[in-house]
């Protein structure tokens, strides 16, 4: 079993839809949680970074962490075609970052 | 300056060549990382430098040799690579070990 599980998709939605991306993790030592966006053949771009359980909002993006159920989510409101990318969740313990497998998102005009 | 830069963007090398990848950041970050990413896979950690000292080597073959000349620079020296080493090599940095990591654009390496 992988330490961080993520549905690979692809997830296809119409423009303007609300997107929900999710990960589960198994290691209780994970303390920090991140979401990265990666366009094809580019480096991952940090979108959200959270520590505690609860919600964190930044523009159209909301990150949610539930440590009791070891579940993390990223919501994208008013999705745009430019949001089409692979989204990677990542969990941090010490200086070790463990990634989920990534979800490929396609937002269709 | 809030970015991590990597050179070259693309590199093609033969199995007998010696080449180096370079990474630079001017954010004052004290931890730097090398990752390897194959197509449709997440990044895999290779090395961690913390305060200019190698702190983690994830059992990487000796044909990959990291070097941290100073707190802003990280190199990855390549020698006698195999075709299966072809991948996107990513550099990342964080203010301190254990904080969020920022990635560079990567070097796409092809080994013939």
PDB file of C-alpha atoms in Angstrom:
ATOM      1  CA  UNK A   1       0.000   0.000   0.000  1.00  0.00           C
ATOM      2  CA  UNK A   2       1.333   3.426  -0.959  1.00  0.00           C
ATOM      3  CA  UNK A   3       1.678   5.993   1.822  1.00  0.00           C
ATOM      4  CA  UNK A   4      -0.254   8.572  -0.212  1.00  0.00           C
ATOM      5  CA  UNK A   5      -3.051   7.440  -2.520  1.00  0.00           C
ATOM      6  CA  UNK A   6      -4.534   9.602  -5.252  1.00  0.00           C
ATOM      7  CA  UNK A   7      -6.983   8.743  -8.032  1.00  0.00           C
ATOM      8  CA  UNK A   8      -5.058   9.129 -11.324  1.00  0.00           C
ATOM      9  CA  UNK A   9      -8.094  10.249 -13.321  1.00  0.00           C
ATOM     10  CA  UNK A  10      -8.303  11.655 -15.894  1.00  0.00           C
ATOM     11  CA  UNK A  11     -11.006  13.930 -14.564  1.00  0.00           C
ATOM     12  CA  UNK A  12     -12.862  15.861 -17.264  1.00  0.00           C
ATOM     13  CA  UNK A  13     -15.146  18.771 -16.343  1.00  0.00           C
ATOM     14  CA  UNK A  14     -16.812  21.645 -18.219  1.00  0.00           C
ATOM     15  CA  UNK A  15     -15.520  25.171 -17.796  1.00  0.00           C
ATOM     16  CA  UNK A  16     -16.975  26.838 -14.701  1.00  0.00           C
ATOM     17  CA  UNK A  17     -17.458  23.609 -12.768  1.00  0.00           C
ATOM     18  CA  UNK A  18     -16.309  23.051  -9.202  1.00  0.00           C
ATOM     19  CA  UNK A  19     -13.510  20.498  -9.119  1.00  0.00           C
ATOM     20  CA  UNK A  20     -12.790  18.248  -6.155  1.00  0.00           C
ATOM     21  CA  UNK A  21      -9.435  16.479  -5.949  1.00  0.00           C
ATOM     22  CA  UNK A  22      -8.675  14.102  -3.099  1.00  0.00           C
ATOM     23  CA  UNK A  23      -5.925  12.097  -1.455  1.00  0.00           C
ATOM     24  CA  UNK A  24      -5.708   9.708   1.460  1.00  0.00           C
ATOM     25  CA  UNK A  25      -2.599   8.982   3.461  1.00  0.00           C
ATOM     26  CA  UNK A  26      -1.596   6.324   5.933  1.00  0.00           C
ATOM     27  CA  UNK A  27       1.405   7.758   7.821  1.00  0.00           C
ATOM     28  CA  UNK A  28       0.414   9.597  11.001  1.00  0.00           C
ATOM     29  CA  UNK A  29       3.852  11.277  11.038  1.00  0.00           C
ATOM     30  CA  UNK A  30       2.870  13.524   8.136  1.00  0.00           C
ATOM     31  CA  UNK A  31       2.507  17.051   9.486  1.00  0.00           C
ATOM     32  CA  UNK A  32       2.314  19.335   6.471  1.00  0.00           C
ATOM     33  CA  UNK A  33       0.224  18.939   3.347  1.00  0.00           C
ATOM     34  CA  UNK A  34       0.713  20.496  -0.045  1.00  0.00           C
ATOM     35  CA  UNK A  35      -0.929  20.647  -3.430  1.00  0.00           C
ATOM     36  CA  UNK A  36       1.156  21.136  -6.550  1.00  0.00           C
ATOM     37  CA  UNK A  37       0.022  21.817 -10.102  1.00  0.00           C
ATOM     38  CA  UNK A  38       2.181  20.464 -12.904  1.00  0.00           C
ATOM     39  CA  UNK A  39       1.740  21.343 -16.544  1.00  0.00           C
ATOM     40  CA  UNK A  40       3.091  18.938 -19.135  1.00  0.00           C
ATOM     41  CA  UNK A  41       6.908  18.896 -19.256  1.00  0.00           C
ATOM     42  CA  UNK A  42       7.178  21.590 -16.547  1.00  0.00           C
ATOM     43  CA  UNK A  43       8.178  21.570 -12.891  1.00  0.00           C
ATOM     44  CA  UNK A  44       5.529  21.303 -10.127  1.00  0.00           C
ATOM     45  CA  UNK A  45       4.139  24.635  -8.930  1.00  0.00           C
ATOM     46  CA  UNK A  46       3.152  24.965  -5.267  1.00  0.00           C
ATOM     47  CA  UNK A  47      -0.526  25.909  -5.002  1.00  0.00           C
ATOM     48  CA  UNK A  48      -1.463  25.379  -1.363  1.00  0.00           C
ATOM     49  CA  UNK A  49       0.332  24.526   1.860  1.00  0.00           C
ATOM     50  CA  UNK A  50      -1.482  23.598   5.060  1.00  0.00           C
ATOM     51  CA  UNK A  51      -0.544  22.345   8.483  1.00  0.00           C
ATOM     52  CA  UNK A  52      -3.609  21.908  10.622  1.00  0.00           C
ATOM     53  CA  UNK A  53      -6.963  20.290  10.016  1.00  0.00           C
ATOM     54  CA  UNK A  54      -9.496  22.637   8.468  1.00  0.00           C
ATOM     55  CA  UNK A  55      -9.800  24.787   5.374  1.00  0.00           C
ATOM     56  CA  UNK A  56      -7.414  27.223   3.730  1.00  0.00           C
ATOM     57  CA  UNK A  57      -8.582  29.415   0.898  1.00  0.00           C
ATOM     58  CA  UNK A  58      -6.572  31.258  -1.770  1.00  0.00           C
ATOM     59  CA  UNK A  59      -8.561  32.780  -4.602  1.00  0.00           C
ATOM     60  CA  UNK A  60     -10.396  30.021  -6.469  1.00  0.00           C
ATOM     61  CA  UNK A  61      -8.552  27.301  -4.531  1.00  0.00           C
ATOM     62  CA  UNK A  62      -9.512  25.779  -1.175  1.00  0.00           C
ATOM     63  CA  UNK A  63      -7.399  23.144   0.552  1.00  0.00           C
ATOM     64  CA  UNK A  64      -8.999  20.969   3.188  1.00  0.00           C
ATOM     65  CA  UNK A  65      -7.267  18.667   5.651  1.00  0.00           C
ATOM     66  CA  UNK A  66      -8.925  16.126   7.942  1.00  0.00           C
ATOM     67  CA  UNK A  67      -6.196  14.542  10.040  1.00  0.00           C
ATOM     68  CA  UNK A  68      -8.617  12.303  11.906  1.00  0.00           C
ATOM     69  CA  UNK A  69      -9.555  10.494   8.706  1.00  0.00           C
ATOM     70  CA  UNK A  70      -6.192  11.127   6.963  1.00  0.00           C
ATOM     71  CA  UNK A  71      -7.942  12.784   4.039  1.00  0.00           C
ATOM     72  CA  UNK A  72      -6.881  15.880   2.094  1.00  0.00           C
ATOM     73  CA  UNK A  73      -8.789  17.713  -0.626  1.00  0.00           C
ATOM     74  CA  UNK A  74      -8.343  20.542  -3.099  1.00  0.00           C
ATOM     75  CA  UNK A  75     -11.373  22.374  -4.449  1.00  0.00           C
ATOM     76  CA  UNK A  76     -11.179  24.571  -7.523  1.00  0.00           C
ATOM     77  CA  UNK A  77     -14.077  26.975  -8.092  1.00  0.00           C
ATOM     78  CA  UNK A  78     -15.040  28.375 -11.493  1.00  0.00           C
ATOM     79  CA  UNK A  79     -12.596  26.047 -13.242  1.00  0.00           C
ATOM     80  CA  UNK A  80     -10.884  27.361 -16.363  1.00  0.00           C
ATOM     81  CA  UNK A  81      -9.265  25.584 -19.333  1.00  0.00           C
ATOM     82  CA  UNK A  82      -5.944  26.934 -18.033  1.00  0.00           C
ATOM     83  CA  UNK A  83      -6.455  24.762 -14.929  1.00  0.00           C
ATOM     84  CA  UNK A  84      -5.951  21.672 -17.117  1.00  0.00           C
ATOM     85  CA  UNK A  85      -2.884  20.016 -15.614  1.00  0.00           C
ATOM     86  CA  UNK A  86      -1.815  17.225 -13.305  1.00  0.00           C
ATOM     87  CA  UNK A  87      -2.440  17.935  -9.624  1.00  0.00           C
ATOM     88  CA  UNK A  88      -0.153  16.306  -7.087  1.00  0.00           C
ATOM     89  CA  UNK A  89      -0.886  16.076  -3.392  1.00  0.00           C
ATOM     90  CA  UNK A  90       2.158  15.812  -1.147  1.00  0.00           C
ATOM     91  CA  UNK A  91       2.659  15.069   2.536  1.00  0.00           C
ATOM     92  CA  UNK A  92       5.680  16.185   4.531  1.00  0.00           C
ATOM     93  CA  UNK A  93       7.356  14.533   7.484  1.00  0.00           C
ATOM     94  CA  UNK A  94      10.717  15.974   8.516  1.00  0.00           C
ATOM     95  CA  UNK A  95      12.334  16.903   5.210  1.00  0.00           C
ATOM     96  CA  UNK A  96      10.829  13.965   3.311  1.00  0.00           C
ATOM     97  CA  UNK A  97       8.086  14.859   0.869  1.00  0.00           C
ATOM     98  CA  UNK A  98       5.866  11.979  -0.239  1.00  0.00           C
ATOM     99  CA  UNK A  99       3.750  12.527  -3.328  1.00  0.00           C
ATOM    100  CA  UNK A 100       0.508  10.987  -4.419  1.00  0.00           C
ATOM    101  CA  UNK A 101       0.467   9.625  -7.941  1.00  0.00           C
ATOM    102  CA  UNK A 102      -1.194  12.740  -9.366  1.00  0.00           C
ATOM    103  CA  UNK A 103      -4.630  13.387 -10.890  1.00  0.00           C
ATOM    104  CA  UNK A 104      -4.865  14.592 -14.459  1.00  0.00           C
ATOM    105  CA  UNK A 105      -7.543  17.278 -14.808  1.00  0.00           C
ATOM    106  CA  UNK A 106      -9.029  18.433 -18.096  1.00  0.00           C
ATOM    107  CA  UNK A 107     -11.311  21.486 -18.149  1.00  0.00           C
ATOM    108  CA  UNK A 108     -13.186  21.725 -21.417  1.00  0.00           C
ATOM    109  CA  UNK A 109     -14.327  25.106 -22.838  1.00  0.00           C
TER     110      UNK A 109
ATOM    111  CA  UNK B   1      13.923  36.698  -6.678  1.00  0.00           C
ATOM    112  CA  UNK B   2      11.414  33.992  -5.818  1.00  0.00           C
ATOM    113  CA  UNK B   3      12.288  31.191  -8.155  1.00  0.00           C
ATOM    114  CA  UNK B   4      14.484  28.166  -8.597  1.00  0.00           C
ATOM    115  CA  UNK B   5      16.366  28.086 -11.891  1.00  0.00           C
ATOM    116  CA  UNK B   6      17.823  25.044 -13.612  1.00  0.00           C
ATOM    117  CA  UNK B   7      20.206  24.672 -16.521  1.00  0.00           C
ATOM    118  CA  UNK B   8      20.246  23.291 -19.090  1.00  0.00           C
ATOM    119  CA  UNK B   9      16.557  22.880 -20.001  1.00  0.00           C
ATOM    120  CA  UNK B  10      17.343  19.899 -22.199  1.00  0.00           C
ATOM    121  CA  UNK B  11      20.334  17.567 -22.304  1.00  0.00           C
ATOM    122  CA  UNK B  12      21.128  14.669 -24.596  1.00  0.00           C
ATOM    123  CA  UNK B  13      24.124  12.555 -23.669  1.00  0.00           C
ATOM    124  CA  UNK B  14      25.719   9.261 -24.544  1.00  0.00           C
ATOM    125  CA  UNK B  15      26.404   6.541 -22.009  1.00  0.00           C
ATOM    126  CA  UNK B  16      30.111   7.397 -21.900  1.00  0.00           C
ATOM    127  CA  UNK B  17      29.665  11.154 -21.447  1.00  0.00           C
ATOM    128  CA  UNK B  18      30.159  13.236 -18.313  1.00  0.00           C
ATOM    129  CA  UNK B  19      27.763  16.125 -17.835  1.00  0.00           C
ATOM    130  CA  UNK B  20      26.427  18.279 -15.019  1.00  0.00           C
ATOM    131  CA  UNK B  21      23.054  19.740 -14.135  1.00  0.00           C
ATOM    132  CA  UNK B  22      22.929  23.051 -12.318  1.00  0.00           C
ATOM    133  CA  UNK B  23      20.361  24.496  -9.921  1.00  0.00           C
ATOM    134  CA  UNK B  24      20.321  27.951  -8.366  1.00  0.00           C
ATOM    135  CA  UNK B  25      18.108  29.817  -5.900  1.00  0.00           C
ATOM    136  CA  UNK B  26      18.480  33.258  -4.352  1.00  0.00           C
ATOM    137  CA  UNK B  27      15.695  33.030  -1.772  1.00  0.00           C
ATOM    138  CA  UNK B  28      18.069  32.320   1.113  1.00  0.00           C
ATOM    139  CA  UNK B  29      16.737  28.788   1.388  1.00  0.00           C
ATOM    140  CA  UNK B  30      18.916  26.434   3.428  1.00  0.00           C
ATOM    141  CA  UNK B  31      17.649  23.100   2.074  1.00  0.00           C
ATOM    142  CA  UNK B  32      17.935  21.947  -1.530  1.00  0.00           C
ATOM    143  CA  UNK B  33      16.759  18.762  -3.199  1.00  0.00           C
ATOM    144  CA  UNK B  34      17.188  16.684  -6.349  1.00  0.00           C
ATOM    145  CA  UNK B  35      14.241  14.682  -7.675  1.00  0.00           C
ATOM    146  CA  UNK B  36      13.844  12.393 -10.681  1.00  0.00           C
ATOM    147  CA  UNK B  37      10.501  12.221 -12.482  1.00  0.00           C
ATOM    148  CA  UNK B  38       9.543   9.676 -15.108  1.00  0.00           C
ATOM    149  CA  UNK B  39       6.579  10.246 -17.430  1.00  0.00           C
ATOM    150  CA  UNK B  40       3.165  10.025 -15.742  1.00  0.00           C
ATOM    151  CA  UNK B  41       4.801   9.386 -12.347  1.00  0.00           C
ATOM    152  CA  UNK B  42       5.299  11.661  -9.336  1.00  0.00           C
ATOM    153  CA  UNK B  43       8.757  13.027  -8.495  1.00  0.00           C
ATOM    154  CA  UNK B  44      11.078  10.637  -6.649  1.00  0.00           C
ATOM    155  CA  UNK B  45      13.521  12.037  -4.120  1.00  0.00           C
ATOM    156  CA  UNK B  46      17.206  11.472  -4.871  1.00  0.00           C
ATOM    157  CA  UNK B  47      19.226  13.731  -2.559  1.00  0.00           C
ATOM    158  CA  UNK B  48      18.677  16.302   0.192  1.00  0.00           C
ATOM    159  CA  UNK B  49      21.176  18.979   1.174  1.00  0.00           C
ATOM    160  CA  UNK B  50      20.564  20.722   4.460  1.00  0.00           C
ATOM    161  CA  UNK B  51      22.763  23.707   5.325  1.00  0.00           C
ATOM    162  CA  UNK B  52      25.111  22.711   2.477  1.00  0.00           C
ATOM    163  CA  UNK B  53      25.611  19.197   3.823  1.00  0.00           C
ATOM    164  CA  UNK B  54      24.249  16.021   2.254  1.00  0.00           C
ATOM    165  CA  UNK B  55      21.634  14.733   4.668  1.00  0.00           C
ATOM    166  CA  UNK B  56      19.719  12.190   2.598  1.00  0.00           C
ATOM    167  CA  UNK B  57      20.803   9.922  -0.259  1.00  0.00           C
ATOM    168  CA  UNK B  58      17.894   7.732  -1.308  1.00  0.00           C
ATOM    169  CA  UNK B  59      20.111   4.828  -2.418  1.00  0.00           C
ATOM    170  CA  UNK B  60      20.927   6.558  -5.688  1.00  0.00           C
ATOM    171  CA  UNK B  61      23.521   4.828  -7.940  1.00  0.00           C
ATOM    172  CA  UNK B  62      27.008   6.320  -7.803  1.00  0.00           C
ATOM    173  CA  UNK B  63      26.779   7.406 -11.448  1.00  0.00           C
ATOM    174  CA  UNK B  64      24.817  10.354  -9.981  1.00  0.00           C
ATOM    175  CA  UNK B  65      27.015  12.603  -7.823  1.00  0.00           C
ATOM    176  CA  UNK B  66      25.562  15.666  -6.093  1.00  0.00           C
ATOM    177  CA  UNK B  67      27.529  18.716  -5.051  1.00  0.00           C
ATOM    178  CA  UNK B  68      26.559  21.830  -3.100  1.00  0.00           C
ATOM    179  CA  UNK B  69      29.277  24.471  -3.661  1.00  0.00           C
ATOM    180  CA  UNK B  70      27.422  27.088  -1.602  1.00  0.00           C
ATOM    181  CA  UNK B  71      24.002  27.782  -0.120  1.00  0.00           C
ATOM    182  CA  UNK B  72      22.590  29.025  -3.439  1.00  0.00           C
ATOM    183  CA  UNK B  73      23.918  26.381  -5.815  1.00  0.00           C
ATOM    184  CA  UNK B  74      23.309  22.685  -6.279  1.00  0.00           C
ATOM    185  CA  UNK B  75      24.898  20.543  -8.972  1.00  0.00           C
ATOM    186  CA  UNK B  76      24.254  17.006 -10.121  1.00  0.00           C
ATOM    187  CA  UNK B  77      27.196  15.376 -11.873  1.00  0.00           C
ATOM    188  CA  UNK B  78      26.353  12.601 -14.315  1.00  0.00           C
ATOM    189  CA  UNK B  79      28.702   9.872 -15.518  1.00  0.00           C
ATOM    190  CA  UNK B  80      28.176   6.598 -17.361  1.00  0.00           C
ATOM    191  CA  UNK B  81      24.399   6.888 -17.323  1.00  0.00           C
ATOM    192  CA  UNK B  82      22.031   4.295 -18.730  1.00  0.00           C
ATOM    193  CA  UNK B  83      19.112   4.865 -21.119  1.00  0.00           C
ATOM    194  CA  UNK B  84      16.695   4.150 -18.245  1.00  0.00           C
ATOM    195  CA  UNK B  85      18.079   7.246 -16.494  1.00  0.00           C
ATOM    196  CA  UNK B  86      16.297   9.385 -19.078  1.00  0.00           C
ATOM    197  CA  UNK B  87      13.818  11.515 -17.126  1.00  0.00           C
ATOM    198  CA  UNK B  88      12.956  15.024 -15.950  1.00  0.00           C
ATOM    199  CA  UNK B  89      15.386  16.029 -13.196  1.00  0.00           C
ATOM    200  CA  UNK B  90      13.909  18.512 -10.785  1.00  0.00           C
ATOM    201  CA  UNK B  91      15.604  20.711  -8.239  1.00  0.00           C
ATOM    202  CA  UNK B  92      13.701  22.123  -5.273  1.00  0.00           C
ATOM    203  CA  UNK B  93      14.479  24.313  -2.295  1.00  0.00           C
ATOM    204  CA  UNK B  94      12.871  25.168   1.029  1.00  0.00           C
ATOM    205  CA  UNK B  95      13.584  27.849   3.610  1.00  0.00           C
ATOM    206  CA  UNK B  96      14.440  25.177   6.108  1.00  0.00           C
ATOM    207  CA  UNK B  97      14.223  21.392   6.067  1.00  0.00           C
ATOM    208  CA  UNK B  98      10.663  20.464   6.894  1.00  0.00           C
ATOM    209  CA  UNK B  99       8.991  23.412   5.183  1.00  0.00           C
ATOM    210  CA  UNK B 100       7.254  23.730   1.850  1.00  0.00           C
ATOM    211  CA  UNK B 101       9.387  23.041  -1.200  1.00  0.00           C
ATOM    212  CA  UNK B 102       9.565  25.127  -4.354  1.00  0.00           C
ATOM    213  CA  UNK B 103      10.509  23.430  -7.584  1.00  0.00           C
ATOM    214  CA  UNK B 104      12.483  24.552 -10.589  1.00  0.00           C
ATOM    215  CA  UNK B 105      11.369  23.924 -14.190  1.00  0.00           C
ATOM    216  CA  UNK B 106      13.530  20.819 -14.506  1.00  0.00           C
ATOM    217  CA  UNK B 107      16.118  19.497 -16.925  1.00  0.00           C
ATOM    218  CA  UNK B 108      14.842  16.974 -19.439  1.00  0.00           C
ATOM    219  CA  UNK B 109      17.605  14.404 -19.815  1.00  0.00           C
ATOM    220  CA  UNK B 110      17.847  11.882 -22.631  1.00  0.00           C
ATOM    221  CA  UNK B 111      20.525   9.184 -22.474  1.00  0.00           C
ATOM    222  CA  UNK B 112      21.269   7.497 -25.778  1.00  0.00           C
TER     223      UNK B 112
END
